[in-house]
PDB file of C-alpha atoms in Angstrom:
ATOM      1  CA  UNK Z   1     -19.247  46.588  -8.992  1.00 46.00           C
ATOM      2  CA  UNK Z   2     -16.764  48.595  -6.815  1.00 50.00           C
ATOM      3  CA  UNK Z   3     -18.725  51.624  -7.282  1.00 74.00           C
ATOM      4  CA  UNK Z   4     -21.955  49.776  -6.334  1.00 81.00           C
ATOM      5  CA  UNK Z   5     -20.424  48.436  -3.170  1.00 84.00           C
ATOM      6  CA  UNK Z   6     -19.391  51.917  -2.094  1.00 90.00           C
ATOM      7  CA  UNK Z   7     -22.767  53.233  -2.937  1.00 92.00           C
ATOM      8  CA  UNK Z   8     -24.429  50.356  -0.671  1.00 93.00           C
ATOM      9  CA  UNK Z   9     -21.888  51.370   2.046  1.00 93.00           C
ATOM     10  CA  UNK Z  10     -22.944  54.894   1.986  1.00 95.00           C
ATOM     11  CA  UNK Z  11     -26.596  54.063   2.335  1.00 96.00           C
ATOM     12  CA  UNK Z  12     -25.639  51.759   5.267  1.00 96.00           C
ATOM     13  CA  UNK Z  13     -23.690  54.283   7.014  1.00 96.00           C
ATOM     14  CA  UNK Z  14     -26.349  57.144   6.755  1.00 97.00           C
ATOM     15  CA  UNK Z  15     -29.284  54.907   7.621  1.00 97.00           C
ATOM     16  CA  UNK Z  16     -27.492  53.477  10.634  1.00 97.00           C
ATOM     17  CA  UNK Z  17     -25.814  56.553  11.928  1.00 96.00           C
ATOM     18  CA  UNK Z  18     -28.007  59.508  10.629  1.00 96.00           C
ATOM     19  CA  UNK Z  19     -31.319  58.219   9.442  1.00 95.00           C
ATOM     20  CA  UNK Z  20     -33.122  61.420   9.262  1.00 95.00           C
ATOM     21  CA  UNK Z  21     -30.644  62.399   6.317  1.00 96.00           C
ATOM     22  CA  UNK Z  22     -31.639  59.498   4.061  1.00 96.00           C
ATOM     23  CA  UNK Z  23     -34.171  61.339   2.178  1.00 94.00           C
ATOM     24  CA  UNK Z  24     -31.590  64.219   1.615  1.00 95.00           C
ATOM     25  CA  UNK Z  25     -28.742  62.237   0.690  1.00 96.00           C
ATOM     26  CA  UNK Z  26     -30.018  58.922  -0.812  1.00 97.00           C
ATOM     27  CA  UNK Z  27     -32.322  58.266  -3.714  1.00 96.00           C
ATOM     28  CA  UNK Z  28     -33.554  54.885  -4.920  1.00 96.00           C
ATOM     29  CA  UNK Z  29     -33.532  53.953  -8.634  1.00 94.00           C
ATOM     30  CA  UNK Z  30     -36.347  51.477  -9.308  1.00 91.00           C
ATOM     31  CA  UNK Z  31     -35.081  50.771 -12.999  1.00 86.00           C
ATOM     32  CA  UNK Z  32     -33.835  47.187 -13.684  1.00 78.00           C
ATOM     33  CA  UNK Z  33     -30.685  48.404 -15.328  1.00 82.00           C
ATOM     34  CA  UNK Z  34     -28.300  51.068 -14.681  1.00 83.00           C
ATOM     35  CA  UNK Z  35     -28.006  52.420 -18.355  1.00 85.00           C
ATOM     36  CA  UNK Z  36     -30.345  53.725 -21.004  1.00 88.00           C
ATOM     37  CA  UNK Z  37     -32.290  56.952 -21.229  1.00 90.00           C
ATOM     38  CA  UNK Z  38     -34.205  56.479 -17.988  1.00 90.00           C
ATOM     39  CA  UNK Z  39     -31.053  55.803 -16.061  1.00 91.00           C
ATOM     40  CA  UNK Z  40     -29.340  58.768 -17.705  1.00 92.00           C
ATOM     41  CA  UNK Z  41     -32.057  61.028 -16.872  1.00 93.00           C
ATOM     42  CA  UNK Z  42     -32.544  59.877 -13.221  1.00 93.00           C
ATOM     43  CA  UNK Z  43     -28.880  60.207 -12.731  1.00 91.00           C
ATOM     44  CA  UNK Z  44     -28.890  63.777 -14.011  1.00 93.00           C
ATOM     45  CA  UNK Z  45     -31.741  64.791 -12.049  1.00 94.00           C
ATOM     46  CA  UNK Z  46     -30.177  63.521  -8.789  1.00 94.00           C
ATOM     47  CA  UNK Z  47     -26.600  64.267  -9.440  1.00 92.00           C
ATOM     48  CA  UNK Z  48     -26.334  65.676  -5.857  1.00 93.00           C
ATOM     49  CA  UNK Z  49     -27.357  62.389  -4.287  1.00 94.00           C
ATOM     50  CA  UNK Z  50     -26.084  58.893  -3.677  1.00 94.00           C
ATOM     51  CA  UNK Z  51     -28.258  56.631  -6.114  1.00 95.00           C
ATOM     52  CA  UNK Z  52     -28.913  53.017  -5.128  1.00 94.00           C
ATOM     53  CA  UNK Z  53     -30.949  50.486  -6.728  1.00 93.00           C
ATOM     54  CA  UNK Z  54     -33.911  48.807  -4.824  1.00 93.00           C
ATOM     55  CA  UNK Z  55     -31.681  45.786  -4.468  1.00 92.00           C
ATOM     56  CA  UNK Z  56     -28.748  47.778  -2.931  1.00 93.00           C
ATOM     57  CA  UNK Z  57     -31.469  49.260  -0.574  1.00 95.00           C
ATOM     58  CA  UNK Z  58     -32.774  45.788   0.547  1.00 94.00           C
ATOM     59  CA  UNK Z  59     -29.075  44.715   1.361  1.00 94.00           C
ATOM     60  CA  UNK Z  60     -28.458  47.827   3.091  1.00 95.00           C
ATOM     61  CA  UNK Z  61     -31.390  47.584   5.217  1.00 96.00           C
ATOM     62  CA  UNK Z  62     -30.621  44.041   6.183  1.00 95.00           C
ATOM     63  CA  UNK Z  63     -27.227  45.198   7.539  1.00 96.00           C
ATOM     64  CA  UNK Z  64     -28.827  48.066   9.393  1.00 97.00           C
ATOM     65  CA  UNK Z  65     -31.256  45.565  10.970  1.00 96.00           C
ATOM     66  CA  UNK Z  66     -28.368  43.400  12.055  1.00 96.00           C
ATOM     67  CA  UNK Z  67     -26.677  46.238  13.679  1.00 97.00           C
ATOM     68  CA  UNK Z  68     -29.635  47.396  15.466  1.00 96.00           C
ATOM     69  CA  UNK Z  69     -30.405  43.734  16.698  1.00 96.00           C
ATOM     70  CA  UNK Z  70     -27.106  43.517  17.991  1.00 97.00           C
ATOM     71  CA  UNK Z  71     -26.963  45.095  21.676  1.00 97.00           C
ATOM     72  CA  UNK Z  72     -23.239  45.021  21.861  1.00 97.00           C
ATOM     73  CA  UNK Z  73     -22.863  46.831  18.466  1.00 97.00           C
ATOM     74  CA  UNK Z  74     -25.418  49.522  19.604  1.00 97.00           C
ATOM     75  CA  UNK Z  75     -23.303  50.083  22.778  1.00 97.00           C
ATOM     76  CA  UNK Z  76     -20.534  51.456  20.564  1.00 97.00           C
ATOM     77  CA  UNK Z  77     -22.810  53.842  18.555  1.00 97.00           C
ATOM     78  CA  UNK Z  78     -23.665  55.720  21.737  1.00 95.00           C
ATOM     79  CA  UNK Z  79     -21.709  58.965  21.005  1.00 95.00           C
ATOM     80  CA  UNK Z  80     -21.584  61.753  18.410  1.00 96.00           C
ATOM     81  CA  UNK Z  81     -22.010  60.478  14.717  1.00 96.00           C
ATOM     82  CA  UNK Z  82     -19.928  61.410  11.728  1.00 95.00           C
ATOM     83  CA  UNK Z  83     -17.403  63.725  13.665  1.00 96.00           C
ATOM     84  CA  UNK Z  84     -14.706  65.274  11.561  1.00 97.00           C
ATOM     85  CA  UNK Z  85     -11.396  66.434  12.816  1.00 97.00           C
ATOM     86  CA  UNK Z  86      -8.982  68.672  10.955  1.00 97.00           C
ATOM     87  CA  UNK Z  87      -5.416  69.328  12.354  1.00 95.00           C
ATOM     88  CA  UNK Z  88      -1.797  69.745  11.399  1.00 96.00           C
ATOM     89  CA  UNK Z  89       1.092  67.432  12.464  1.00 97.00           C
ATOM     90  CA  UNK Z  90       4.623  68.488  11.853  1.00 97.00           C
ATOM     91  CA  UNK Z  91       7.614  65.908  11.280  1.00 97.00           C
ATOM     92  CA  UNK Z  92      10.783  67.184  12.525  1.00 96.00           C
ATOM     93  CA  UNK Z  93      14.218  65.564  13.218  1.00 91.00           C
ATOM     94  CA  UNK Z  94      12.552  62.189  13.083  1.00 92.00           C
ATOM     95  CA  UNK Z  95       9.685  62.940  15.632  1.00 96.00           C
ATOM     96  CA  UNK Z  96       6.112  63.666  15.044  1.00 97.00           C
ATOM     97  CA  UNK Z  97       4.398  66.736  16.644  1.00 97.00           C
ATOM     98  CA  UNK Z  98       1.193  68.293  16.974  1.00 97.00           C
ATOM     99  CA  UNK Z  99       2.049  72.000  16.982  1.00 96.00           C
ATOM    100  CA  UNK Z 100      -1.376  73.322  18.011  1.00 95.00           C
ATOM    101  CA  UNK Z 101      -1.518  71.145  21.018  1.00 96.00           C
ATOM    102  CA  UNK Z 102       2.081  71.408  21.985  1.00 96.00           C
ATOM    103  CA  UNK Z 103       2.481  67.504  21.826  1.00 97.00           C
ATOM    104  CA  UNK Z 104       4.884  64.933  20.600  1.00 97.00           C
ATOM    105  CA  UNK Z 105       3.982  61.369  19.566  1.00 95.00           C
ATOM    106  CA  UNK Z 106       5.540  58.568  21.499  1.00 93.00           C
ATOM    107  CA  UNK Z 107       4.981  54.625  21.465  1.00 86.00           C
ATOM    108  CA  UNK Z 108       2.539  55.401  24.189  1.00 85.00           C
ATOM    109  CA  UNK Z 109       0.741  58.190  22.858  1.00 90.00           C
ATOM    110  CA  UNK Z 110       1.005  62.102  22.883  1.00 95.00           C
ATOM    111  CA  UNK Z 111       3.048  63.736  25.476  1.00 96.00           C
ATOM    112  CA  UNK Z 112       2.979  67.643  26.240  1.00 96.00           C
ATOM    113  CA  UNK Z 113       6.234  69.223  25.303  1.00 96.00           C
ATOM    114  CA  UNK Z 114       7.434  72.971  26.014  1.00 95.00           C
ATOM    115  CA  UNK Z 115       8.546  73.704  22.594  1.00 94.00           C
ATOM    116  CA  UNK Z 116       7.792  72.290  19.066  1.00 95.00           C
ATOM    117  CA  UNK Z 117      10.624  72.668  16.391  1.00 95.00           C
ATOM    118  CA  UNK Z 118      10.057  75.177  13.938  1.00 93.00           C
ATOM    119  CA  UNK Z 119      11.929  73.053  11.125  1.00 93.00           C
ATOM    120  CA  UNK Z 120      10.603  70.019   9.380  1.00 94.00           C
ATOM    121  CA  UNK Z 121       7.503  69.770   7.314  1.00 95.00           C
ATOM    122  CA  UNK Z 122       3.653  69.960   8.189  1.00 96.00           C
ATOM    123  CA  UNK Z 123       1.035  67.504   6.944  1.00 96.00           C
ATOM    124  CA  UNK Z 124      -2.733  68.504   7.060  1.00 97.00           C
ATOM    125  CA  UNK Z 125      -4.519  65.692   8.558  1.00 96.00           C
ATOM    126  CA  UNK Z 126      -8.324  64.873   8.078  1.00 97.00           C
ATOM    127  CA  UNK Z 127     -10.289  62.104   9.964  1.00 97.00           C
ATOM    128  CA  UNK Z 128     -13.955  61.311  10.276  1.00 96.00           C
ATOM    129  CA  UNK Z 129     -15.243  59.005  12.915  1.00 97.00           C
ATOM    130  CA  UNK Z 130     -18.501  57.227  12.248  1.00 97.00           C
ATOM    131  CA  UNK Z 131     -18.987  57.562  15.954  1.00 97.00           C
ATOM    132  CA  UNK Z 132     -16.847  59.254  18.613  1.00 97.00           C
ATOM    133  CA  UNK Z 133     -17.633  58.081  22.315  1.00 96.00           C
ATOM    134  CA  UNK Z 134     -16.149  59.366  25.490  1.00 94.00           C
ATOM    135  CA  UNK Z 135     -13.413  56.453  25.303  1.00 96.00           C
ATOM    136  CA  UNK Z 136     -13.709  55.059  21.938  1.00 97.00           C
ATOM    137  CA  UNK Z 137     -13.835  55.536  18.164  1.00 98.00           C
ATOM    138  CA  UNK Z 138     -16.159  53.243  16.243  1.00 98.00           C
ATOM    139  CA  UNK Z 139     -16.428  52.332  12.473  1.00 97.00           C
ATOM    140  CA  UNK Z 140     -19.093  50.639  10.582  1.00 97.00           C
ATOM    141  CA  UNK Z 141     -17.768  48.015   8.180  1.00 95.00           C
ATOM    142  CA  UNK Z 142     -19.959  46.198   5.588  1.00 92.00           C
ATOM    143  CA  UNK Z 143     -18.289  42.902   4.666  1.00 90.00           C
ATOM    144  CA  UNK Z 144     -19.056  40.010   2.214  1.00 88.00           C
ATOM    145  CA  UNK Z 145     -17.254  37.491   4.850  1.00 86.00           C
ATOM    146  CA  UNK Z 146     -18.831  36.431   7.969  1.00 88.00           C
ATOM    147  CA  UNK Z 147     -18.924  39.005  10.865  1.00 90.00           C
ATOM    148  CA  UNK Z 148     -18.986  36.438  13.550  1.00 91.00           C
ATOM    149  CA  UNK Z 149     -15.864  34.485  12.377  1.00 91.00           C
ATOM    150  CA  UNK Z 150     -12.480  35.754  13.724  1.00 90.00           C
ATOM    151  CA  UNK Z 151     -10.546  34.504  10.672  1.00 92.00           C
ATOM    152  CA  UNK Z 152     -12.809  36.371   8.134  1.00 91.00           C
ATOM    153  CA  UNK Z 153     -12.828  39.604  10.143  1.00 93.00           C
ATOM    154  CA  UNK Z 154      -8.861  39.533  10.662  1.00 92.00           C
ATOM    155  CA  UNK Z 155      -8.610  38.818   6.988  1.00 92.00           C
ATOM    156  CA  UNK Z 156     -10.648  41.838   5.974  1.00 92.00           C
ATOM    157  CA  UNK Z 157      -8.543  44.050   8.445  1.00 93.00           C
ATOM    158  CA  UNK Z 158      -5.315  42.835   6.920  1.00 92.00           C
ATOM    159  CA  UNK Z 159      -6.485  43.106   3.241  1.00 92.00           C
ATOM    160  CA  UNK Z 160      -7.812  46.648   3.678  1.00 92.00           C
ATOM    161  CA  UNK Z 161      -5.274  47.915   6.161  1.00 93.00           C
ATOM    162  CA  UNK Z 162      -8.188  48.829   8.726  1.00 95.00           C
ATOM    163  CA  UNK Z 163      -5.475  48.706  11.466  1.00 94.00           C
ATOM    164  CA  UNK Z 164      -3.673  51.584   9.855  1.00 94.00           C
ATOM    165  CA  UNK Z 165      -6.583  53.862   9.683  1.00 94.00           C
ATOM    166  CA  UNK Z 166      -7.599  52.692  13.217  1.00 96.00           C
ATOM    167  CA  UNK Z 167      -4.265  53.905  14.491  1.00 95.00           C
ATOM    168  CA  UNK Z 168      -4.409  57.141  12.877  1.00 95.00           C
ATOM    169  CA  UNK Z 169      -7.773  57.843  14.080  1.00 97.00           C
ATOM    170  CA  UNK Z 170      -6.762  57.026  17.736  1.00 96.00           C
ATOM    171  CA  UNK Z 171      -3.955  59.277  17.369  1.00 95.00           C
ATOM    172  CA  UNK Z 172      -5.916  62.232  15.954  1.00 97.00           C
ATOM    173  CA  UNK Z 173      -8.867  62.089  18.344  1.00 97.00           C
ATOM    174  CA  UNK Z 174      -6.913  61.324  21.554  1.00 96.00           C
ATOM    175  CA  UNK Z 175      -5.526  64.857  20.974  1.00 96.00           C
ATOM    176  CA  UNK Z 176      -8.999  66.420  21.629  1.00 94.00           C
ATOM    177  CA  UNK Z 177     -10.106  63.520  23.900  1.00 93.00           C
ATOM    178  CA  UNK Z 178      -7.328  62.045  26.058  1.00 91.00           C
ATOM    179  CA  UNK Z 179      -9.421  59.262  27.430  1.00 94.00           C
ATOM    180  CA  UNK Z 180     -10.118  57.878  23.834  1.00 95.00           C
ATOM    181  CA  UNK Z 181      -7.907  54.732  23.825  1.00 94.00           C
ATOM    182  CA  UNK Z 182     -10.023  52.086  21.972  1.00 96.00           C
ATOM    183  CA  UNK Z 183     -11.088  51.465  18.341  1.00 97.00           C
ATOM    184  CA  UNK Z 184     -14.149  49.354  17.761  1.00 98.00           C
ATOM    185  CA  UNK Z 185     -15.107  48.099  14.145  1.00 98.00           C
ATOM    186  CA  UNK Z 186     -18.659  47.111  13.952  1.00 98.00           C
ATOM    187  CA  UNK Z 187     -18.683  44.517  11.032  1.00 97.00           C
ATOM    188  CA  UNK Z 188     -21.879  43.726   9.481  1.00 96.00           C
ATOM    189  CA  UNK Z 189     -22.227  40.719   7.062  1.00 93.00           C
ATOM    190  CA  UNK Z 190     -23.695  40.930   3.660  1.00 88.00           C
ATOM    191  CA  UNK Z 191     -23.726  37.164   3.791  1.00 80.00           C
ATOM    192  CA  UNK Z 192     -25.447  36.053   7.107  1.00 83.00           C
ATOM    193  CA  UNK Z 193     -27.106  39.403   8.257  1.00 85.00           C
ATOM    194  CA  UNK Z 194     -25.021  39.521  11.491  1.00 94.00           C
ATOM    195  CA  UNK Z 195     -23.253  42.391  13.076  1.00 96.00           C
ATOM    196  CA  UNK Z 196     -20.591  42.018  15.645  1.00 96.00           C
ATOM    197  CA  UNK Z 197     -18.227  44.549  17.158  1.00 97.00           C
ATOM    198  CA  UNK Z 198     -14.662  43.881  17.132  1.00 97.00           C
ATOM    199  CA  UNK Z 199     -11.864  45.694  19.130  1.00 96.00           C
ATOM    200  CA  UNK Z 200      -8.607  46.668  17.740  1.00 95.00           C
ATOM    201  CA  UNK Z 201      -5.920  45.121  19.833  1.00 91.00           C
ATOM    202  CA  UNK Z 202      -2.855  46.813  21.055  1.00 88.00           C
ATOM    203  CA  UNK Z 203      -0.683  44.831  18.532  1.00 85.00           C
ATOM    204  CA  UNK Z 204      -3.154  46.091  15.729  1.00 85.00           C
ATOM    205  CA  UNK Z 205      -2.432  49.646  16.575  1.00 87.00           C
ATOM    206  CA  UNK Z 206       1.218  49.059  17.391  1.00 83.00           C
ATOM    207  CA  UNK Z 207       1.743  47.671  13.923  1.00 80.00           C
TER     208      UNK Z 207
END
């Protein structure tokens, strides 16, 4: 079930953000069961693609439609889709630095420093934004809960630690775009075919 959910999510993301890539990255298996000789042959033939069933495609299409029908959600998809950032940070003397940018992390964000310590240890960081705008990072989320209910959304954020990834993304992308200060989750509900954008609060990020 978990693998199927991930595959449905992959289709939802590609179809929403980069629909021109659907035929290259996604393929639909029309069989009724994901086992047997027909399934094995299909899986081997399309080993380089994400395989979904017709039922998964139907669910994904409903979520894509929900996002496109939400003007407020679409506002946060006006930017560059699927942007990856690779960088290195250094942890030294209890502080966090970005050596390449000559910056140090503070409670209020990055500040420029004249010198970055040579001691400490380095971490290679990769982040990939669903959409990078001039002032925001947005992230598509499919949910089995109700996207328009605060309690349901807050529960998902807490359960899956979405606030942790949001803070990391803001920390990293603000290195290359100083005006990036907002993180927006766009929750699309599997239950009621509604999509709603939710802004990460300052408390979310500080935690």
